[in-house]
mmCIF file of C-alpha atoms and ligand atoms in Angstrom:
data_model
loop_
_atom_site.group_PDB
_atom_site.id
_atom_site.type_symbol
_atom_site.label_atom_id
_atom_site.label_comp_id
_atom_site.label_asym_id
_atom_site.label_seq_id
_atom_site.Cartn_x
_atom_site.Cartn_y
_atom_site.Cartn_z
ATOM 1 C CA MET A 1 0.000 0.000 0.000
ATOM 2 C CA TYR A 2 1.264 3.505 -0.834
ATOM 3 C CA ASN A 3 1.702 5.832 2.146
ATOM 4 C CA LEU A 4 1.540 9.470 1.088
ATOM 5 C CA VAL A 5 2.982 10.683 4.379
ATOM 6 C CA ASP A 6 5.907 8.540 5.494
ATOM 7 C CA LEU A 7 8.246 9.809 8.219
ATOM 8 C CA SER A 8 10.282 6.623 8.677
ATOM 9 C CA ASN A 9 13.834 7.312 9.879
ATOM 10 C CA LYS A 10 13.110 11.022 10.317
ATOM 11 C CA HIS A 11 14.046 12.861 13.485
ATOM 12 C CA ILE A 12 11.531 15.572 14.361
ATOM 13 C CA LEU A 13 12.118 18.214 17.054
ATOM 14 C CA ILE A 14 8.950 19.796 18.474
ATOM 15 C CA THR A 15 8.600 22.718 20.901
ATOM 16 C CA GLY A 16 5.364 22.988 22.865
ATOM 17 C CA ALA A 17 5.226 19.197 22.730
ATOM 18 C CA SER A 18 3.843 18.813 26.247
ATOM 19 C CA SER A 19 0.376 20.036 25.329
ATOM 20 C CA GLY A 20 -2.298 20.649 22.697
ATOM 21 C CA ILE A 21 -1.187 20.973 19.092
ATOM 22 C CA GLY A 22 2.504 20.159 19.711
ATOM 23 C CA LYS A 23 1.553 17.035 21.662
ATOM 24 C CA GLU A 24 -0.725 15.813 18.868
ATOM 25 C CA ILE A 25 1.983 16.443 16.250
ATOM 26 C CA ALA A 26 4.413 14.402 18.372
ATOM 27 C CA ILE A 27 2.009 11.470 18.659
ATOM 28 C CA LEU A 28 1.069 11.484 14.973
ATOM 29 C CA THR A 29 4.628 11.815 13.666
ATOM 30 C CA SER A 30 5.713 8.891 15.894
ATOM 31 C CA LYS A 31 2.883 6.818 14.396
ATOM 32 C CA LEU A 32 4.207 7.713 10.951
ATOM 33 C CA GLY A 33 7.657 6.343 11.826
ATOM 34 C CA ALA A 34 9.574 9.355 13.177
ATOM 35 C CA ARG A 35 11.865 9.575 16.190
ATOM 36 C CA VAL A 36 10.632 12.538 18.165
ATOM 37 C CA SER A 37 12.411 14.988 20.480
ATOM 38 C CA LEU A 38 9.926 16.788 22.720
ATOM 39 C CA ILE A 39 10.512 20.188 24.311
ATOM 40 C CA GLY A 40 8.295 21.701 27.004
ATOM 41 C CA ARG A 41 8.589 23.168 30.469
ATOM 42 C CA LYS A 42 6.592 20.676 32.503
ATOM 43 C CA LYS A 43 8.206 17.302 33.142
ATOM 44 C CA GLU A 44 5.005 15.522 34.241
ATOM 45 C CA LYS A 45 3.228 16.509 31.010
ATOM 46 C CA LEU A 46 6.236 15.563 28.862
ATOM 47 C CA GLU A 47 6.377 12.139 30.492
ATOM 48 C CA ILE A 48 2.709 11.534 29.664
ATOM 49 C CA VAL A 49 3.335 12.442 26.016
ATOM 50 C CA LEU A 50 6.456 10.269 25.859
ATOM 51 C CA ASN A 51 4.370 7.296 27.006
ATOM 52 C CA GLU A 52 1.853 7.903 24.235
ATOM 53 C CA LEU A 53 4.449 7.840 21.447
ATOM 54 C CA VAL A 54 4.712 4.843 19.133
ATOM 55 C CA GLY A 55 8.095 3.209 18.463
ATOM 56 C CA ASN A 56 11.497 3.856 20.008
ATOM 57 C CA GLY A 57 14.166 6.536 20.137
ATOM 58 C CA HIS A 58 12.037 9.358 21.566
ATOM 59 C CA PHE A 59 13.332 11.751 24.245
ATOM 60 C CA TYR A 60 12.019 14.774 26.083
ATOM 61 C CA TYR A 61 13.759 17.946 27.230
ATOM 62 C CA GLU A 62 12.318 19.939 30.113
ATOM 63 C CA PHE A 63 13.384 23.390 29.039
ATOM 64 C CA ASP A 64 12.218 27.013 28.941
ATOM 65 C CA ILE A 65 13.171 28.039 25.411
ATOM 66 C CA THR A 66 13.219 31.730 26.326
ATOM 67 C CA ASN A 67 16.559 30.962 28.019
ATOM 68 C CA PHE A 68 18.165 32.002 24.764
ATOM 69 C CA ASN A 69 21.769 31.638 25.964
ATOM 70 C CA GLU A 70 21.250 27.933 26.584
ATOM 71 C CA LEU A 71 19.628 26.998 23.259
ATOM 72 C CA ASP A 72 22.938 26.061 21.593
ATOM 73 C CA GLN A 73 23.603 23.521 24.334
ATOM 74 C CA LEU A 74 20.018 22.205 24.105
ATOM 75 C CA VAL A 75 20.249 21.608 20.348
ATOM 76 C CA SER A 76 23.684 19.958 20.737
ATOM 77 C CA SER A 77 22.223 17.512 23.285
ATOM 78 C CA VAL A 78 19.270 16.749 20.993
ATOM 79 C CA VAL A 79 21.516 16.045 17.989
ATOM 80 C CA GLU A 80 23.994 14.034 20.065
ATOM 81 C CA LYS A 81 21.186 11.785 21.333
ATOM 82 C CA SER A 82 18.967 11.434 18.260
ATOM 83 C CA GLY A 83 21.003 12.480 15.220
ATOM 84 C CA LEU A 84 20.571 15.235 12.634
ATOM 85 C CA ILE A 85 17.239 17.046 12.652
ATOM 86 C CA ASP A 86 14.963 16.323 9.655
ATOM 87 C CA GLY A 87 12.045 18.402 10.863
ATOM 88 C CA PHE A 88 11.515 21.230 13.347
ATOM 89 C CA VAL A 89 8.079 22.357 14.546
ATOM 90 C CA HIS A 90 7.750 25.451 16.727
ATOM 91 C CA SER A 91 4.390 25.019 18.443
ATOM 92 C CA ALA A 92 5.314 26.570 21.807
ATOM 93 C CA GLY A 93 3.511 29.813 22.343
ATOM 94 C CA ILE A 94 1.418 31.931 24.642
ATOM 95 C CA GLU A 95 -1.819 33.751 23.898
ATOM 96 C CA MET A 96 -2.604 37.267 25.082
ATOM 97 C CA THR A 97 -5.884 39.145 24.899
ATOM 98 C CA ARG A 98 -5.421 42.754 26.064
ATOM 99 C CA PRO A 99 -6.692 46.012 24.599
ATOM 100 C CA LEU A 100 -3.994 48.462 23.532
ATOM 101 C CA LYS A 101 -4.577 50.722 26.569
ATOM 102 C CA MET A 102 -3.609 47.826 28.863
ATOM 103 C CA LEU A 103 -0.492 46.748 26.970
ATOM 104 C CA LYS A 104 2.876 47.508 28.550
ATOM 105 C CA VAL A 105 6.347 46.880 27.131
ATOM 106 C CA ASN A 106 6.806 43.781 29.290
ATOM 107 C CA HIS A 107 3.662 42.228 27.721
ATOM 108 C CA TYR A 108 5.086 42.606 24.219
ATOM 109 C CA ASN A 109 8.387 41.156 25.439
ATOM 110 C CA ASP A 110 6.708 38.103 26.993
ATOM 111 C CA VAL A 111 4.703 37.279 23.869
ATOM 112 C CA PHE A 112 7.472 37.991 21.385
ATOM 113 C CA ASP A 113 10.157 36.082 23.330
ATOM 114 C CA ILE A 114 8.351 32.759 23.120
ATOM 115 C CA ASN A 115 6.218 33.156 19.981
ATOM 116 C CA ILE A 116 8.813 34.570 17.589
ATOM 117 C CA ILE A 117 12.314 35.063 19.018
ATOM 118 C CA ALA A 118 12.589 31.500 20.368
ATOM 119 C CA ALA A 119 11.437 30.225 16.943
ATOM 120 C CA LEU A 120 14.069 32.242 15.088
ATOM 121 C CA GLU A 121 16.896 31.545 17.538
ATOM 122 C CA LEU A 122 16.205 27.806 17.402
ATOM 123 C CA THR A 123 16.011 27.949 13.603
ATOM 124 C CA ARG A 124 19.379 29.768 13.479
ATOM 125 C CA ILE A 125 21.024 27.119 15.625
ATOM 126 C CA ILE A 126 19.295 24.119 14.063
ATOM 127 C CA THR A 127 20.152 25.150 10.508
ATOM 128 C CA LYS A 128 23.892 25.009 11.172
ATOM 129 C CA ASN A 129 25.275 22.246 8.936
ATOM 130 C CA ASN A 130 26.163 19.836 11.698
ATOM 131 C CA ASN A 131 22.656 19.927 13.209
ATOM 132 C CA ILE A 132 20.316 19.541 10.243
ATOM 133 C CA SER A 133 19.932 17.066 7.421
ATOM 134 C CA LYS A 134 19.498 17.903 3.738
ATOM 135 C CA GLU A 135 15.920 18.682 2.649
ATOM 136 C CA ALA A 136 14.708 19.270 6.200
ATOM 137 C CA SER A 137 11.351 20.893 6.857
ATOM 138 C CA ILE A 138 10.607 23.685 9.335
ATOM 139 C CA ILE A 139 7.099 24.619 10.465
ATOM 140 C CA PHE A 140 6.052 27.549 12.630
ATOM 141 C CA ILE A 141 2.599 27.303 14.199
ATOM 142 C CA SER A 142 1.314 30.821 13.618
ATOM 143 C CA SER A 143 -2.396 31.717 13.811
ATOM 144 C CA ILE A 144 -5.171 33.013 11.593
ATOM 145 C CA VAL A 145 -4.864 36.248 13.615
ATOM 146 C CA GLY A 146 -1.370 36.590 12.179
ATOM 147 C CA LEU A 147 -3.207 37.460 8.988
ATOM 148 C CA LEU A 148 -6.592 38.814 10.114
ATOM 149 C CA GLY A 149 -7.353 41.341 12.837
ATOM 150 C CA GLN A 150 -9.190 40.738 16.094
ATOM 151 C CA ALA A 151 -9.832 43.410 18.759
ATOM 152 C CA GLY A 152 -7.680 42.877 21.842
ATOM 153 C CA LYS A 153 -5.112 40.673 20.108
ATOM 154 C CA THR A 154 -2.553 43.310 19.043
ATOM 155 C CA ALA A 155 0.500 41.794 20.777
ATOM 156 C CA TYR A 156 -0.355 38.162 20.008
ATOM 157 C CA SER A 157 -1.397 38.884 16.434
ATOM 158 C CA ALA A 158 1.775 40.921 15.761
ATOM 159 C CA SER A 159 3.931 38.028 17.015
ATOM 160 C CA LYS A 160 2.075 35.529 14.816
ATOM 161 C CA GLY A 161 2.259 37.852 11.785
ATOM 162 C CA ALA A 162 6.000 38.134 12.392
ATOM 163 C CA LEU A 163 6.273 34.337 12.107
ATOM 164 C CA ILE A 164 4.588 34.463 8.692
ATOM 165 C CA SER A 165 6.845 37.172 7.257
ATOM 166 C CA ALA A 166 9.995 35.701 8.820
ATOM 167 C CA SER A 167 9.200 32.270 7.378
ATOM 168 C CA LYS A 168 9.024 33.737 3.878
ATOM 169 C CA CYS A 169 12.485 35.309 4.241
ATOM 170 C CA LEU A 170 13.882 32.093 5.716
ATOM 171 C CA SER A 171 12.367 29.985 2.942
ATOM 172 C CA LEU A 172 14.389 32.027 0.433
ATOM 173 C CA GLU A 173 17.540 32.080 2.548
ATOM 174 C CA LEU A 174 17.504 28.330 3.211
ATOM 175 C CA ALA A 175 16.272 27.041 -0.167
ATOM 176 C CA ALA A 176 19.861 26.601 -1.377
ATOM 177 C CA LYS A 177 20.327 24.007 1.384
ATOM 178 C CA GLY A 178 17.064 22.299 0.373
ATOM 179 C CA ILE A 179 15.447 23.358 3.663
ATOM 180 C CA ARG A 180 11.767 24.311 3.480
ATOM 181 C CA VAL A 181 10.028 26.750 5.856
ATOM 182 C CA ASN A 182 6.250 27.051 6.130
ATOM 183 C CA THR A 183 3.665 28.320 8.602
ATOM 184 C CA ILE A 184 0.365 26.831 9.736
ATOM 185 C CA LEU A 185 -2.421 29.251 10.628
ATOM 186 C CA PRO A 186 -5.139 27.664 12.766
ATOM 187 C CA ALA A 187 -8.330 29.368 13.907
ATOM 188 C CA LEU A 188 -9.769 28.125 17.202
ATOM 189 C CA VAL A 189 -8.556 24.615 18.066
ATOM 190 C CA GLU A 190 -9.761 22.919 21.261
ATOM 191 C CA THR A 191 -6.689 22.822 23.544
ATOM 192 C CA ASP A 192 -5.800 24.069 27.043
ATOM 193 C CA MET A 193 -4.998 27.462 25.517
ATOM 194 C CA SER A 194 -8.365 27.989 23.824
ATOM 195 C CA LEU A 195 -10.377 26.402 26.664
ATOM 196 C CA LYS A 196 -8.933 29.041 29.004
ATOM 197 C CA ILE A 197 -10.239 31.752 26.659
ATOM 198 C CA LEU A 198 -13.660 30.119 26.207
ATOM 199 C CA GLU A 199 -14.076 29.640 29.969
ATOM 200 C CA SER A 200 -13.481 33.336 30.576
ATOM 201 C CA ILE A 201 -16.286 34.593 28.303
ATOM 202 C CA SER A 202 -20.104 34.405 28.308
ATOM 203 C CA GLU A 203 -22.052 31.609 26.629
ATOM 204 C CA GLU A 204 -23.319 34.168 24.102
ATOM 205 C CA SER A 205 -19.788 35.272 23.116
ATOM 206 C CA LYS A 206 -18.735 31.624 22.874
ATOM 207 C CA ASN A 207 -21.622 30.908 20.482
ATOM 208 C CA ASN A 208 -20.719 33.965 18.399
ATOM 209 C CA ILE A 209 -17.138 32.699 18.061
ATOM 210 C CA LEU A 210 -18.414 29.228 17.171
ATOM 211 C CA LYS A 211 -20.610 30.727 14.422
ATOM 212 C CA MET A 212 -17.487 32.276 12.876
ATOM 213 C CA HIS A 213 -16.171 28.733 12.293
ATOM 214 C CA PRO A 214 -18.438 27.185 9.600
ATOM 215 C CA LEU A 215 -17.003 23.698 10.291
ATOM 216 C CA GLY A 216 -17.012 24.181 14.073
ATOM 217 C CA PHE A 217 -13.956 24.428 16.304
ATOM 218 C CA GLY A 218 -10.890 22.451 15.257
ATOM 219 C CA LYS A 219 -9.201 19.533 17.013
ATOM 220 C CA ALA A 220 -5.435 19.300 17.518
ATOM 221 C CA ILE A 221 -5.344 16.347 15.112
ATOM 222 C CA ASP A 222 -6.611 18.643 12.299
ATOM 223 C CA ILE A 223 -3.425 20.663 12.673
ATOM 224 C CA ALA A 224 -1.219 17.599 13.227
ATOM 225 C CA ASN A 225 -2.384 16.070 9.915
ATOM 226 C CA SER A 226 -1.228 19.162 7.999
ATOM 227 C CA ALA A 227 2.026 19.341 9.945
ATOM 228 C CA ALA A 228 2.809 15.690 9.152
ATOM 229 C CA PHE A 229 2.260 16.382 5.447
ATOM 230 C CA LEU A 230 4.518 19.459 5.545
ATOM 231 C CA LEU A 231 7.218 17.453 7.339
ATOM 232 C CA SER A 232 7.109 14.649 4.783
ATOM 233 C CA PRO A 233 8.744 14.389 1.345
ATOM 234 C CA ALA A 234 5.203 14.543 -0.136
ATOM 235 C CA SER A 235 5.421 18.347 0.296
ATOM 236 C CA ARG A 236 8.950 18.650 -1.160
ATOM 237 C CA TRP A 237 7.932 21.512 -3.523
ATOM 238 C CA ILE A 238 6.139 23.599 -0.880
ATOM 239 C CA THR A 239 8.020 26.392 0.867
ATOM 240 C CA GLY A 240 7.355 29.933 2.081
ATOM 241 C CA VAL A 241 3.599 29.473 2.271
ATOM 242 C CA GLU A 242 1.005 29.829 4.968
ATOM 243 C CA PHE A 243 -1.291 26.857 5.394
ATOM 244 C CA ILE A 244 -4.653 28.149 6.617
ATOM 245 C CA ILE A 245 -6.406 25.427 8.624
ATOM 246 C CA ASP A 246 -9.400 27.237 10.061
ATOM 247 C CA GLY A 247 -12.688 25.414 9.444
ATOM 248 C CA GLY A 248 -13.739 28.190 7.088
ATOM 249 C CA TYR A 249 -13.092 31.078 9.543
ATOM 250 C CA SER A 250 -11.332 33.230 6.949
ATOM 251 C CA ALA A 251 -13.667 32.390 4.041
ATOM 252 C CA SER A 252 -16.204 35.086 4.955
HETATM 253 N N1 LIG B 1 -5.399 26.469 20.347
HETATM 254 C C1 LIG B 1 -5.720 27.385 19.444
HETATM 255 O O1 LIG B 1 -6.912 27.714 19.259
HETATM 256 C C2 LIG B 1 -4.652 28.018 18.599
HETATM 257 C C3 LIG B 1 -5.073 28.783 17.491
HETATM 258 C C4 LIG B 1 -4.096 29.369 16.691
HETATM 259 C C5 LIG B 1 -2.753 29.203 16.981
HETATM 260 N N2 LIG B 1 -2.383 28.472 18.067
HETATM 261 C C6 LIG B 1 -0.951 28.344 18.353
HETATM 262 O O2 LIG B 1 -0.628 26.981 18.407
HETATM 263 C C7 LIG B 1 0.476 26.781 19.286
HETATM 264 C C8 LIG B 1 0.130 25.683 20.283
HETATM 265 O O3 LIG B 1 -0.994 26.102 21.044
HETATM 266 P P1 LIG B 1 -1.858 25.091 21.935
HETATM 267 O O4 LIG B 1 -3.266 25.464 21.746
HETATM 268 O O5 LIG B 1 -1.396 23.733 21.709
HETATM 269 O O6 LIG B 1 -1.428 25.638 23.393
HETATM 270 P P2 LIG B 1 -1.107 24.905 24.758
HETATM 271 O O7 LIG B 1 -1.893 23.653 24.891
HETATM 272 O O8 LIG B 1 -1.238 25.954 25.792
HETATM 273 O O9 LIG B 1 0.445 24.509 24.590
HETATM 274 C C9 LIG B 1 1.441 25.483 24.596
HETATM 275 C C10 LIG B 1 2.768 24.786 24.662
HETATM 276 O O10 LIG B 1 3.806 25.773 24.648
HETATM 277 C C11 LIG B 1 4.754 25.412 25.639
HETATM 278 N N3 LIG B 1 5.466 26.604 26.098
HETATM 279 C C12 LIG B 1 4.962 27.812 26.418
HETATM 280 N N4 LIG B 1 5.946 28.622 26.817
HETATM 281 C C13 LIG B 1 7.103 27.913 26.759
HETATM 282 C C14 LIG B 1 8.459 28.199 27.051
HETATM 283 N N5 LIG B 1 8.840 29.411 27.500
HETATM 284 N N6 LIG B 1 9.384 27.241 26.854
HETATM 285 C C15 LIG B 1 9.020 26.008 26.407
HETATM 286 N N7 LIG B 1 7.754 25.674 26.116
HETATM 287 C C16 LIG B 1 6.808 26.626 26.294
HETATM 288 C C17 LIG B 1 3.925 24.781 26.742
HETATM 289 O O11 LIG B 1 4.776 23.996 27.576
HETATM 290 P P3 LIG B 1 4.433 23.688 29.133
HETATM 291 O O12 LIG B 1 2.955 23.458 29.223
HETATM 292 O O13 LIG B 1 5.224 22.431 29.390
HETATM 293 O O14 LIG B 1 4.858 24.862 29.886
HETATM 294 C C18 LIG B 1 2.967 23.944 25.917
HETATM 295 O O15 LIG B 1 3.575 22.722 25.552
HETATM 296 C C19 LIG B 1 0.736 28.128 19.975
HETATM 297 O O16 LIG B 1 1.819 28.761 19.328
HETATM 298 C C20 LIG B 1 -0.545 28.903 19.696
HETATM 299 O O17 LIG B 1 -0.329 30.291 19.660
HETATM 300 C C21 LIG B 1 -3.298 27.861 18.889
#
């Protein structure tokens, strides 16, 4: 039988792998044959994910990736243990809903450090020749609000938009090495992050948000399926694009 998405013998490094979308990408890519390196801050959650992975050769790293000075050492340990990196997914991120009048410089710093700077610093280190294999694939989990506006999301949206524009530059810069860089832009996906938002608003507001998603809210597996495709050789001619996976949110 022909498998369109085959990740056998690939080593995939995933940030935000302890929860939600990153966790689902880790589980799916292991099912498709990959060895997976998981990064997150919470050991207990990482251990749970590790136990759900299929196959052998998976490791987790309990690490705050906004400790920028230690990222070189982190990537060296990952490569030493599991070999050259064939795929990198930056799913780690934080959400922030705050109107402009309540935004202070430290809020921008918090959101940008994890959502964009950690992504770019890790990409810089990973794409050194001795860390990455030929024809590797890099994916940044952005957001539909990186493209479309939403009141109260200025800091978050700006950080996610930055991932989209940076990925286009990187796709050009890294094409000579055969490395592809793409972004995935989800609308609302049911994870810890979105449940926190939904729990903090009225039933009426929740229904209004639901109505903006013609196919309903997404599941983490909807994003993982696209990520697995973008990590696989089946997408070898796709780079510098944003994959909108939003249940129809942006169609209207
Ligand atoms: N869910 C949605 O509706 C939605 C929509 C659009 C885009 N996104 C984006 O999708 C990505 C994943 O979101 P999610 O819904 O899966 O969220 P989530 O369940 O809250 O997971 C976030 C992940 O990021 C990790 N993380 C946060 N700060 C970190 C740090 N400083 N160092 C290392 N890891 C850190 C967390 O690790 P620990 O828990 O171990 O601390 C966790 O694994 C995010 O970038 C988010 O912006 C989500």
